[in-house]
Amino acid sequence: MMKNRKKRKVTSTASSPLPTAIDSLPDDVVADILLRLPSAAAICRAVFASEHWIRVASCSTFLRRLRDIHNYPLLLGHFVSPYGHGITPPHFYPAPLHSEADGLLAAMVRRGDFFLTRLQVQGPGQHVLEDCRRGLLLFSDTGTLRVFDPMTHRVSSVDQLPRRGGRAPDHRGRRLCLLPNGDDPGAFRVMSLQHGNGKKLARLEVYDSCIRAWRVLSGAGTDKIPARSHMVQIYRGHYSPAMHAGDRIYWKYAVADSLLSLDTKTMTFSDVRLPPGVSRQSAYAVGETKDGTCCLVRVLGSGQSNRQMQVWRFKVGDDHGGNGDQMWELERQVPLILDSPSACLSGCQVGAIVGGIVVLCFNNSSSYQPHIAFRLKSLKVEAEFTCRGLARPFVIE
């Protein structure tokens, strides 16, 4: 007879939790992990741990935090719109690698769609680059507007302008600008500025992506908007682009030593006189320093040996009384010595100032002109390229 065996008491033990998968971490946790890494090379290696981490690191919000904490240069490259708008989209010129920090940015460019393939899939057309602001690009066709984020591949179609006077909406003959819309990096506003003439009044319309609608702004001082013929042309009917600086947009006049200014907070226009000694014939542009301060950069002289750079700071909040002497303060004037063979050429124009990056365009006998992008504070050359057209720096601001 078999002896009774004691049954072993089986006790259930709580299974230890599975380790957290890296793909399940929230975006803000992933961003905090990456920002705590000691170097850009370490960040670059960690980013490619998963698709999720790549997506977080490709976000403009993360790159802005990266810039603020580590002071990395965040010039990704330049978009160039060929003169004589054709069916070819703008070309992208990636910024060259100077350090391990740039390797991270190069990885983000490879991850993004900076050759605009997604945009071309949306449909045929001219794809005219109207503006570039805060990591977003604004494109227009005859009756279509699109806002494209090359970092995330997101295309946002903008509803057509309302019909006016029974006529079909048409973006030609208008100035189009891209504006941020609050803290959401995906939200934006599009401004459509219609110049007046002897037969019609100037008009300002603004599209809000949050409500997906256009509205006409009345009482915005549109009586100050001059006829289109009074604005500076850069090439046979192509007008000088909008110059963004903080909460203002500036345009150059062709017939006066002043600027047309739009305060994007109050959406009102005003005239701003140029600083003393700066005229409409001067080589200058308005933009932002690295910390977002509005500045005007003027280049004087020709040739590397006697070229000077003036940096004027706009005095925000002062009672200027319309006086250019009081609006601007000369912050510094220094010899402009750039480490580049192109800097030896005689004439140049200031093309743009974005996030403390200055773009100079040099004159030569060819229609393809040398360009130099350099840091306003240190004069360090960040990029050199030759192109035919208007170059816009793509900077994570």
mmCIF file of C-alpha atoms in Angstrom:
data_model
loop_
_atom_site.group_PDB
_atom_site.id
_atom_site.type_symbol
_atom_site.label_atom_id
_atom_site.label_comp_id
_atom_site.label_asym_id
_atom_site.label_seq_id
_atom_site.Cartn_x
_atom_site.Cartn_y
_atom_site.Cartn_z
ATOM 1 C CA MET A 1 0.000 0.000 0.000
ATOM 2 C CA MET A 2 1.413 3.333 -1.077
ATOM 3 C CA LYS A 3 2.268 5.761 1.606
ATOM 4 C CA ASN A 4 0.422 8.981 1.514
ATOM 5 C CA ARG A 5 2.664 11.679 0.247
ATOM 6 C CA LYS A 6 2.262 15.169 1.456
ATOM 7 C CA LYS A 7 1.171 17.426 -1.302
ATOM 8 C CA ARG A 8 3.531 20.282 -1.844
ATOM 9 C CA LYS A 9 1.799 23.531 -1.326
ATOM 10 C CA VAL A 10 2.072 25.643 -4.373
ATOM 11 C CA THR A 11 2.207 29.314 -3.645
ATOM 12 C CA SER A 12 1.767 31.767 -6.431
ATOM 13 C CA THR A 13 4.309 34.519 -6.497
ATOM 14 C CA ALA A 14 3.660 37.778 -8.190
ATOM 15 C CA SER A 15 5.538 37.845 -11.447
ATOM 16 C CA SER A 16 8.103 40.589 -11.617
ATOM 17 C CA PRO A 17 7.094 43.360 -14.007
ATOM 18 C CA LEU A 18 8.613 43.312 -17.446
ATOM 19 C CA PRO A 19 11.222 45.954 -18.083
ATOM 20 C CA THR A 20 9.808 49.048 -19.705
ATOM 21 C CA ALA A 21 10.277 48.975 -23.466
ATOM 22 C CA ILE A 22 12.005 52.047 -24.819
ATOM 23 C CA ASP A 23 9.229 52.516 -27.363
ATOM 24 C CA SER A 24 6.641 52.865 -24.592
ATOM 25 C CA LEU A 25 8.297 55.821 -22.882
ATOM 26 C CA PRO A 26 6.401 59.113 -23.186
ATOM 27 C CA ASP A 27 7.849 61.745 -25.486
ATOM 28 C CA ASP A 28 8.791 64.096 -22.647
ATOM 29 C CA VAL A 29 10.684 61.316 -20.834
ATOM 30 C CA VAL A 30 12.613 60.430 -24.001
ATOM 31 C CA ALA A 31 13.466 64.100 -24.526
ATOM 32 C CA ASP A 32 14.719 64.433 -20.932
ATOM 33 C CA ILE A 33 16.905 61.324 -21.320
ATOM 34 C CA LEU A 34 18.469 62.632 -24.525
ATOM 35 C CA LEU A 35 19.086 66.102 -23.129
ATOM 36 C CA ARG A 36 20.966 64.639 -20.135
ATOM 37 C CA LEU A 37 23.505 62.875 -22.341
ATOM 38 C CA PRO A 38 26.964 64.475 -22.227
ATOM 39 C CA SER A 39 27.644 65.020 -25.927
ATOM 40 C CA ALA A 40 26.004 65.331 -29.298
ATOM 41 C CA ALA A 41 27.670 62.075 -30.371
ATOM 42 C CA ALA A 42 26.031 60.263 -27.447
ATOM 43 C CA ILE A 43 22.675 61.779 -28.354
ATOM 44 C CA CYS A 44 23.112 60.720 -31.974
ATOM 45 C CA ARG A 45 23.857 57.108 -30.958
ATOM 46 C CA ALA A 46 20.912 56.985 -28.553
ATOM 47 C CA VAL A 47 18.470 58.492 -31.024
ATOM 48 C CA PHE A 48 18.734 55.503 -33.336
ATOM 49 C CA ALA A 49 17.696 53.070 -30.599
ATOM 50 C CA SER A 50 14.161 53.129 -31.994
ATOM 51 C CA GLU A 51 11.885 54.855 -34.469
ATOM 52 C CA HIS A 52 10.082 56.466 -31.554
ATOM 53 C CA TRP A 53 13.263 58.131 -30.302
ATOM 54 C CA ILE A 54 14.116 59.333 -33.806
ATOM 55 C CA ARG A 55 10.691 60.938 -34.060
ATOM 56 C CA VAL A 56 11.123 62.724 -30.719
ATOM 57 C CA ALA A 57 14.594 63.985 -31.647
ATOM 58 C CA SER A 58 13.325 65.185 -35.039
ATOM 59 C CA CYS A 59 10.749 67.446 -33.426
ATOM 60 C CA SER A 60 11.496 71.162 -33.628
ATOM 61 C CA THR A 61 10.526 71.536 -29.963
ATOM 62 C CA PHE A 62 13.238 69.088 -28.881
ATOM 63 C CA LEU A 63 15.857 70.762 -31.069
ATOM 64 C CA ARG A 64 15.043 74.150 -29.564
ATOM 65 C CA ARG A 65 15.558 72.709 -26.063
ATOM 66 C CA LEU A 66 18.806 71.154 -27.277
ATOM 67 C CA ARG A 67 19.978 74.549 -28.487
ATOM 68 C CA ASP A 68 19.026 76.289 -25.242
ATOM 69 C CA ILE A 69 20.747 73.744 -22.970
ATOM 70 C CA HIS A 70 23.875 72.829 -24.936
ATOM 71 C CA ASN A 71 24.257 75.917 -27.122
ATOM 72 C CA TYR A 72 24.685 73.742 -30.218
ATOM 73 C CA PRO A 73 24.548 75.470 -33.625
ATOM 74 C CA LEU A 74 21.254 74.592 -35.281
ATOM 75 C CA LEU A 75 21.707 75.696 -38.891
ATOM 76 C CA LEU A 76 20.459 72.761 -40.953
ATOM 77 C CA GLY A 77 20.977 74.337 -44.369
ATOM 78 C CA HIS A 78 19.460 76.721 -46.909
ATOM 79 C CA PHE A 79 16.464 76.569 -49.219
ATOM 80 C CA VAL A 80 17.089 78.374 -52.502
ATOM 81 C CA SER A 81 14.244 79.523 -54.728
ATOM 82 C CA PRO A 82 15.451 79.894 -58.333
ATOM 83 C CA TYR A 83 14.576 83.229 -59.911
ATOM 84 C CA GLY A 84 11.834 83.015 -62.480
ATOM 85 C CA HIS A 85 9.480 80.710 -60.553
ATOM 86 C CA GLY A 86 9.152 77.456 -62.452
ATOM 87 C CA ILE A 87 7.783 74.027 -61.771
ATOM 88 C CA THR A 88 10.967 72.964 -59.970
ATOM 89 C CA PRO A 89 10.718 73.162 -56.163
ATOM 90 C CA PRO A 90 13.395 75.027 -54.213
ATOM 91 C CA HIS A 91 16.744 73.309 -53.783
ATOM 92 C CA PHE A 92 18.104 72.455 -50.341
ATOM 93 C CA TYR A 93 21.776 72.973 -49.544
ATOM 94 C CA PRO A 94 22.684 71.103 -46.318
ATOM 95 C CA ALA A 95 25.043 72.877 -43.950
ATOM 96 C CA PRO A 96 28.504 71.248 -43.827
ATOM 97 C CA LEU A 97 29.668 69.322 -40.766
ATOM 98 C CA HIS A 98 31.999 71.198 -38.427
ATOM 99 C CA SER A 99 31.677 69.235 -35.181
ATOM 100 C CA GLU A 100 30.056 66.200 -33.588
ATOM 101 C CA ALA A 101 27.035 68.374 -32.797
ATOM 102 C CA ASP A 102 26.482 68.872 -36.520
ATOM 103 C CA GLY A 103 26.418 65.097 -36.942
ATOM 104 C CA LEU A 104 23.184 65.007 -34.970
ATOM 105 C CA LEU A 105 21.683 67.687 -37.205
ATOM 106 C CA ALA A 106 22.825 65.831 -40.332
ATOM 107 C CA ALA A 107 21.033 62.731 -39.043
ATOM 108 C CA MET A 108 17.880 64.780 -38.591
ATOM 109 C CA VAL A 109 18.159 66.104 -42.142
ATOM 110 C CA ARG A 110 18.470 62.542 -43.478
ATOM 111 C CA ARG A 111 15.431 61.599 -41.433
ATOM 112 C CA GLY A 112 13.445 64.577 -42.713
ATOM 113 C CA ASP A 113 12.138 65.391 -46.179
ATOM 114 C CA PHE A 114 14.287 68.337 -47.181
ATOM 115 C CA PHE A 115 14.075 67.446 -50.868
ATOM 116 C CA LEU A 116 10.323 68.089 -50.651
ATOM 117 C CA THR A 117 9.249 64.750 -52.139
ATOM 118 C CA ARG A 118 6.120 64.653 -49.988
ATOM 119 C CA LEU A 119 5.126 68.074 -51.248
ATOM 120 C CA GLN A 120 5.476 67.040 -54.884
ATOM 121 C CA VAL A 121 3.254 64.015 -54.266
ATOM 122 C CA GLN A 122 0.478 66.413 -53.235
ATOM 123 C CA GLY A 123 0.111 67.474 -56.841
ATOM 124 C CA PRO A 124 1.836 69.212 -59.741
ATOM 125 C CA GLY A 125 2.382 72.929 -59.637
ATOM 126 C CA GLN A 126 4.944 75.642 -59.218
ATOM 127 C CA HIS A 127 5.502 75.143 -55.466
ATOM 128 C CA VAL A 128 6.746 78.701 -54.963
ATOM 129 C CA LEU A 129 8.445 79.108 -51.585
ATOM 130 C CA GLU A 130 6.844 82.204 -50.076
ATOM 131 C CA ASP A 131 8.247 82.141 -46.544
ATOM 132 C CA CYS A 132 10.258 80.107 -44.046
ATOM 133 C CA ARG A 133 9.688 80.531 -40.315
ATOM 134 C CA ARG A 134 10.208 78.444 -37.158
ATOM 135 C CA GLY A 135 10.875 75.206 -39.031
ATOM 136 C CA LEU A 136 7.862 75.554 -41.360
ATOM 137 C CA LEU A 137 7.769 76.347 -45.090
ATOM 138 C CA LEU A 138 4.957 78.160 -46.897
ATOM 139 C CA PHE A 139 4.378 77.244 -50.553
ATOM 140 C CA SER A 140 1.942 78.725 -53.043
ATOM 141 C CA ASP A 141 0.492 77.818 -56.385
ATOM 142 C CA THR A 142 -2.050 79.806 -58.382
ATOM 143 C CA GLY A 143 -4.930 78.961 -56.055
ATOM 144 C CA THR A 144 -3.373 76.704 -53.424
ATOM 145 C CA LEU A 145 -1.358 77.266 -50.273
ATOM 146 C CA ARG A 146 0.455 74.555 -48.326
ATOM 147 C CA VAL A 147 2.492 74.650 -45.121
ATOM 148 C CA PHE A 148 5.144 71.941 -44.906
ATOM 149 C CA ASP A 149 7.216 70.723 -41.960
ATOM 150 C CA PRO A 150 10.235 68.921 -43.467
ATOM 151 C CA MET A 151 11.231 67.483 -40.075
ATOM 152 C CA THR A 152 7.962 65.583 -39.589
ATOM 153 C CA HIS A 153 6.894 65.307 -43.278
ATOM 154 C CA ARG A 154 3.569 66.952 -42.372
ATOM 155 C CA VAL A 155 1.734 68.869 -45.113
ATOM 156 C CA SER A 156 -1.094 71.214 -44.097
ATOM 157 C CA SER A 157 -3.365 72.532 -46.823
ATOM 158 C CA VAL A 158 -4.627 76.057 -46.321
ATOM 159 C CA ASP A 159 -8.210 76.779 -47.312
ATOM 160 C CA GLN A 160 -8.522 79.026 -50.315
ATOM 161 C CA LEU A 161 -8.954 82.737 -49.889
ATOM 162 C CA PRO A 162 -12.613 83.808 -50.007
ATOM 163 C CA ARG A 163 -13.895 85.134 -53.296
ATOM 164 C CA ARG A 164 -13.871 88.906 -53.486
ATOM 165 C CA GLY A 165 -16.240 90.694 -55.822
ATOM 166 C CA GLY A 166 -17.218 87.490 -57.604
ATOM 167 C CA ARG A 167 -13.653 86.773 -58.710
ATOM 168 C CA ALA A 168 -11.923 83.459 -58.132
ATOM 169 C CA PRO A 169 -9.269 83.499 -55.390
ATOM 170 C CA ASP A 170 -5.758 84.035 -56.657
ATOM 171 C CA HIS A 171 -2.558 84.297 -54.626
ATOM 172 C CA ARG A 172 -0.643 86.063 -57.378
ATOM 173 C CA GLY A 173 0.056 89.714 -56.698
ATOM 174 C CA ARG A 174 -0.066 89.176 -52.941
ATOM 175 C CA ARG A 175 2.601 89.083 -50.262
ATOM 176 C CA LEU A 176 2.303 85.908 -48.222
ATOM 177 C CA CYS A 177 3.920 85.443 -44.809
ATOM 178 C CA LEU A 178 4.045 82.607 -42.311
ATOM 179 C CA LEU A 179 3.541 83.422 -38.641
ATOM 180 C CA PRO A 180 3.683 81.263 -35.492
ATOM 181 C CA ASN A 181 0.459 80.719 -33.592
ATOM 182 C CA GLY A 182 1.086 80.329 -29.868
ATOM 183 C CA ASP A 183 3.311 77.680 -28.305
ATOM 184 C CA ASP A 184 2.063 74.793 -30.438
ATOM 185 C CA PRO A 185 4.825 74.167 -33.032
ATOM 186 C CA GLY A 186 2.248 72.707 -35.430
ATOM 187 C CA ALA A 187 -0.068 75.725 -35.297
ATOM 188 C CA PHE A 188 0.466 78.626 -37.659
ATOM 189 C CA ARG A 189 -1.031 81.692 -39.281
ATOM 190 C CA VAL A 190 -0.746 82.764 -42.908
ATOM 191 C CA MET A 191 -0.929 86.443 -43.740
ATOM 192 C CA SER A 192 -2.036 87.646 -47.166
ATOM 193 C CA LEU A 193 -1.177 91.265 -47.907
ATOM 194 C CA GLN A 194 -2.767 92.791 -50.999
ATOM 195 C CA HIS A 195 -1.184 96.067 -52.086
ATOM 196 C CA GLY A 196 -3.506 98.837 -53.114
ATOM 197 C CA ASN A 197 -3.396 101.052 -56.187
ATOM 198 C CA GLY A 198 -5.484 103.817 -57.666
ATOM 199 C CA LYS A 199 -8.459 101.493 -58.208
ATOM 200 C CA LYS A 200 -8.555 99.342 -55.075
ATOM 201 C CA LEU A 201 -7.684 99.597 -51.422
ATOM 202 C CA ALA A 202 -5.025 97.576 -49.676
ATOM 203 C CA ARG A 203 -6.282 94.525 -47.824
ATOM 204 C CA LEU A 204 -4.906 92.342 -45.034
ATOM 205 C CA GLU A 205 -6.281 88.832 -44.492
ATOM 206 C CA VAL A 206 -5.071 86.258 -41.963
ATOM 207 C CA TYR A 207 -5.613 82.491 -41.910
ATOM 208 C CA ASP A 208 -5.631 80.689 -38.539
ATOM 209 C CA SER A 209 -4.818 76.966 -38.661
ATOM 210 C CA CYS A 210 -6.603 76.391 -35.338
ATOM 211 C CA ILE A 211 -9.994 77.456 -36.700
ATOM 212 C CA ARG A 212 -9.197 76.794 -40.384
ATOM 213 C CA ALA A 213 -10.625 80.096 -41.556
ATOM 214 C CA TRP A 214 -9.604 83.414 -43.084
ATOM 215 C CA ARG A 215 -10.587 86.790 -41.677
ATOM 216 C CA VAL A 216 -10.177 90.313 -42.978
ATOM 217 C CA LEU A 217 -8.477 92.683 -40.558
ATOM 218 C CA SER A 218 -9.951 96.155 -40.686
ATOM 219 C CA GLY A 219 -8.494 99.177 -38.955
ATOM 220 C CA ALA A 220 -4.978 97.724 -39.151
ATOM 221 C CA GLY A 221 -3.488 100.846 -40.666
ATOM 222 C CA THR A 222 -3.736 99.416 -44.175
ATOM 223 C CA ASP A 223 -3.786 102.982 -45.473
ATOM 224 C CA LYS A 224 -0.021 102.934 -44.828
ATOM 225 C CA ILE A 225 0.497 100.031 -47.244
ATOM 226 C CA PRO A 226 1.989 101.527 -50.419
ATOM 227 C CA ALA A 227 1.453 100.459 -53.991
ATOM 228 C CA ARG A 228 3.407 97.366 -54.972
ATOM 229 C CA SER A 229 5.567 99.416 -57.340
ATOM 230 C CA HIS A 230 7.006 101.267 -54.323
ATOM 231 C CA MET A 231 8.569 98.104 -52.886
ATOM 232 C CA VAL A 232 12.067 96.773 -53.591
ATOM 233 C CA GLN A 233 12.467 94.293 -56.441
ATOM 234 C CA ILE A 234 15.273 91.745 -56.345
ATOM 235 C CA TYR A 235 14.767 90.244 -59.786
ATOM 236 C CA ARG A 236 12.328 91.161 -62.601
ATOM 237 C CA GLY A 237 9.069 91.264 -60.702
ATOM 238 C CA HIS A 238 10.259 89.279 -57.683
ATOM 239 C CA TYR A 239 10.083 91.462 -54.631
ATOM 240 C CA SER A 240 12.258 91.572 -51.544
ATOM 241 C CA PRO A 241 11.012 88.955 -49.068
ATOM 242 C CA ALA A 242 9.537 89.641 -45.668
ATOM 243 C CA MET A 243 12.121 90.080 -42.910
ATOM 244 C CA HIS A 244 11.027 88.579 -39.577
ATOM 245 C CA ALA A 245 12.289 89.962 -36.270
ATOM 246 C CA GLY A 246 10.539 89.037 -33.042
ATOM 247 C CA ASP A 247 6.886 90.049 -33.236
ATOM 248 C CA ARG A 248 7.412 92.262 -36.285
ATOM 249 C CA ILE A 249 7.734 91.840 -40.029
ATOM 250 C CA TYR A 250 9.604 94.340 -42.187
ATOM 251 C CA TRP A 251 9.635 95.054 -45.923
ATOM 252 C CA LYS A 252 12.010 97.299 -47.866
ATOM 253 C CA TYR A 253 10.816 100.386 -49.706
ATOM 254 C CA ALA A 254 12.212 101.202 -53.138
ATOM 255 C CA VAL A 255 11.352 104.913 -52.943
ATOM 256 C CA ALA A 256 12.076 105.896 -49.318
ATOM 257 C CA ASP A 257 14.750 105.439 -46.654
ATOM 258 C CA SER A 258 12.361 103.584 -44.395
ATOM 259 C CA LEU A 259 10.707 100.214 -43.846
ATOM 260 C CA LEU A 260 7.113 99.063 -43.843
ATOM 261 C CA SER A 261 6.564 97.341 -40.487
ATOM 262 C CA LEU A 262 3.778 95.066 -39.244
ATOM 263 C CA ASP A 263 3.334 94.407 -35.527
ATOM 264 C CA THR A 264 2.015 90.830 -35.512
ATOM 265 C CA LYS A 265 0.642 91.180 -31.968
ATOM 266 C CA THR A 266 -1.624 94.118 -32.746
ATOM 267 C CA MET A 267 -1.676 93.459 -36.529
ATOM 268 C CA THR A 268 -1.085 97.132 -37.280
ATOM 269 C CA PHE A 269 1.207 98.717 -39.878
ATOM 270 C CA SER A 270 3.631 101.586 -39.427
ATOM 271 C CA ASP A 271 6.657 103.162 -41.096
ATOM 272 C CA VAL A 272 10.093 102.742 -39.515
ATOM 273 C CA ARG A 273 12.922 105.005 -40.619
ATOM 274 C CA LEU A 274 16.308 103.462 -41.320
ATOM 275 C CA PRO A 275 19.230 104.203 -38.961
ATOM 276 C CA PRO A 276 21.426 107.261 -39.615
ATOM 277 C CA GLY A 277 23.642 106.742 -42.654
ATOM 278 C CA VAL A 278 21.637 103.747 -43.912
ATOM 279 C CA SER A 279 19.693 104.352 -47.113
ATOM 280 C CA ARG A 280 17.600 102.280 -49.485
ATOM 281 C CA GLN A 281 20.736 101.775 -51.620
ATOM 282 C CA SER A 282 22.714 100.328 -48.689
ATOM 283 C CA ALA A 283 23.546 96.636 -48.338
ATOM 284 C CA TYR A 284 21.445 95.749 -45.311
ATOM 285 C CA ALA A 285 18.781 93.436 -43.919
ATOM 286 C CA VAL A 286 16.672 93.224 -40.774
ATOM 287 C CA GLY A 287 16.436 90.070 -38.683
ATOM 288 C CA GLU A 288 17.073 88.493 -35.304
ATOM 289 C CA THR A 289 20.117 87.893 -33.172
ATOM 290 C CA LYS A 290 20.556 84.512 -31.500
ATOM 291 C CA ASP A 291 18.495 85.647 -28.497
ATOM 292 C CA GLY A 292 15.672 86.964 -30.690
ATOM 293 C CA THR A 293 16.533 90.671 -30.530
ATOM 294 C CA CYS A 294 15.602 92.710 -33.599
ATOM 295 C CA CYS A 295 18.688 93.982 -35.398
ATOM 296 C CA LEU A 296 19.728 95.579 -38.677
ATOM 297 C CA VAL A 297 23.012 94.473 -40.245
ATOM 298 C CA ARG A 298 24.682 96.739 -42.788
ATOM 299 C CA VAL A 299 27.818 95.962 -44.802
ATOM 300 C CA LEU A 300 30.020 98.865 -45.920
ATOM 301 C CA GLY A 301 32.972 98.926 -48.289
ATOM 302 C CA SER A 302 34.117 96.341 -50.804
ATOM 303 C CA GLY A 303 36.789 93.711 -50.677
ATOM 304 C CA GLN A 304 38.028 91.763 -47.689
ATOM 305 C CA SER A 305 40.545 94.407 -46.622
ATOM 306 C CA ASN A 306 38.216 97.371 -46.065
ATOM 307 C CA ARG A 307 34.787 95.785 -45.551
ATOM 308 C CA GLN A 308 32.985 96.800 -42.338
ATOM 309 C CA MET A 309 29.869 95.485 -40.627
ATOM 310 C CA GLN A 310 27.453 97.604 -38.608
ATOM 311 C CA VAL A 311 24.977 96.004 -36.193
ATOM 312 C CA TRP A 312 22.070 98.235 -35.170
ATOM 313 C CA ARG A 313 19.686 97.230 -32.378
ATOM 314 C CA PHE A 314 16.029 98.256 -32.507
ATOM 315 C CA LYS A 315 14.935 99.903 -29.263
ATOM 316 C CA VAL A 316 11.646 98.188 -28.456
ATOM 317 C CA GLY A 317 9.105 100.078 -26.388
ATOM 318 C CA ASP A 318 10.763 103.485 -26.631
ATOM 319 C CA ASP A 319 8.805 106.532 -27.742
ATOM 320 C CA HIS A 320 10.508 107.000 -31.071
ATOM 321 C CA GLY A 321 8.254 109.662 -32.481
ATOM 322 C CA GLY A 322 8.998 108.334 -35.968
ATOM 323 C CA ASN A 323 12.635 109.399 -35.695
ATOM 324 C CA GLY A 324 15.159 106.912 -37.076
ATOM 325 C CA ASP A 325 17.895 108.366 -34.837
ATOM 326 C CA GLN A 326 15.916 107.258 -31.794
ATOM 327 C CA MET A 327 14.616 103.947 -33.131
ATOM 328 C CA TRP A 328 18.025 102.366 -33.675
ATOM 329 C CA GLU A 329 21.137 102.146 -31.548
ATOM 330 C CA LEU A 330 24.526 101.255 -33.042
ATOM 331 C CA GLU A 331 25.673 98.224 -31.076
ATOM 332 C CA ARG A 332 28.979 97.662 -32.848
ATOM 333 C CA GLN A 333 30.952 98.322 -36.018
ATOM 334 C CA VAL A 334 33.741 95.865 -36.772
ATOM 335 C CA PRO A 335 35.905 94.803 -39.724
ATOM 336 C CA LEU A 336 34.082 92.028 -41.565
ATOM 337 C CA ILE A 337 36.857 89.483 -42.085
ATOM 338 C CA LEU A 338 35.495 86.094 -43.122
ATOM 339 C CA ASP A 339 37.533 82.942 -43.629
ATOM 340 C CA SER A 340 36.381 82.283 -47.186
ATOM 341 C CA PRO A 341 37.785 82.885 -50.698
ATOM 342 C CA SER A 342 34.428 84.349 -51.758
ATOM 343 C CA ALA A 343 34.850 87.155 -49.228
ATOM 344 C CA CYS A 344 37.513 88.667 -51.513
ATOM 345 C CA LEU A 345 34.864 89.539 -54.112
ATOM 346 C CA SER A 346 33.958 93.201 -54.333
ATOM 347 C CA GLY A 347 30.220 93.788 -53.982
ATOM 348 C CA CYS A 348 27.773 91.963 -51.739
ATOM 349 C CA GLN A 349 24.247 92.139 -50.372
ATOM 350 C CA VAL A 350 22.881 91.040 -47.009
ATOM 351 C CA GLY A 351 20.386 88.345 -47.909
ATOM 352 C CA ALA A 352 18.919 87.337 -44.551
ATOM 353 C CA ILE A 353 19.453 87.278 -40.779
ATOM 354 C CA VAL A 354 17.825 84.369 -38.950
ATOM 355 C CA GLY A 355 18.646 83.222 -35.435
ATOM 356 C CA GLY A 356 21.980 85.020 -35.444
ATOM 357 C CA ILE A 357 22.948 83.586 -38.854
ATOM 358 C CA VAL A 358 23.766 86.185 -41.531
ATOM 359 C CA VAL A 359 23.690 85.277 -45.233
ATOM 360 C CA LEU A 360 25.760 87.354 -47.663
ATOM 361 C CA CYS A 361 25.340 87.151 -51.433
ATOM 362 C CA PHE A 362 28.385 88.212 -53.480
ATOM 363 C CA ASN A 363 28.290 89.709 -56.957
ATOM 364 C CA ASN A 364 30.144 88.154 -59.863
ATOM 365 C CA SER A 365 29.835 87.898 -63.629
ATOM 366 C CA SER A 366 27.779 84.696 -63.445
ATOM 367 C CA SER A 367 24.105 84.377 -62.586
ATOM 368 C CA TYR A 368 25.185 81.784 -60.006
ATOM 369 C CA GLN A 369 26.397 83.828 -57.071
ATOM 370 C CA PRO A 370 28.589 82.778 -54.121
ATOM 371 C CA HIS A 371 26.897 82.853 -50.709
ATOM 372 C CA ILE A 372 28.433 82.827 -47.238
ATOM 373 C CA ALA A 373 26.499 82.128 -44.028
ATOM 374 C CA PHE A 374 28.244 83.188 -40.828
ATOM 375 C CA ARG A 375 27.539 83.710 -37.135
ATOM 376 C CA LEU A 376 26.749 87.323 -36.304
ATOM 377 C CA LYS A 377 28.431 87.157 -32.898
ATOM 378 C CA SER A 378 31.673 85.346 -33.776
ATOM 379 C CA LEU A 379 31.881 85.851 -37.584
ATOM 380 C CA LYS A 380 32.464 82.095 -37.865
ATOM 381 C CA VAL A 381 31.643 80.839 -41.365
ATOM 382 C CA GLU A 382 29.020 78.075 -41.157
ATOM 383 C CA ALA A 383 28.271 77.421 -44.826
ATOM 384 C CA GLU A 384 29.360 78.361 -48.343
ATOM 385 C CA PHE A 385 27.469 77.583 -51.520
ATOM 386 C CA THR A 386 26.858 78.944 -55.009
ATOM 387 C CA CYS A 387 23.328 79.277 -56.318
ATOM 388 C CA ARG A 388 21.025 81.257 -58.544
ATOM 389 C CA GLY A 389 18.145 82.635 -56.547
ATOM 390 C CA LEU A 390 17.023 83.702 -53.110
ATOM 391 C CA ALA A 391 18.617 81.733 -50.245
ATOM 392 C CA ARG A 392 16.705 81.297 -46.986
ATOM 393 C CA PRO A 393 18.498 79.782 -43.974
ATOM 394 C CA PHE A 394 16.633 76.924 -42.290
ATOM 395 C CA VAL A 395 17.411 77.446 -38.607
ATOM 396 C CA ILE A 396 15.817 75.828 -35.583
ATOM 397 C CA GLU A 397 14.937 79.014 -33.682
#
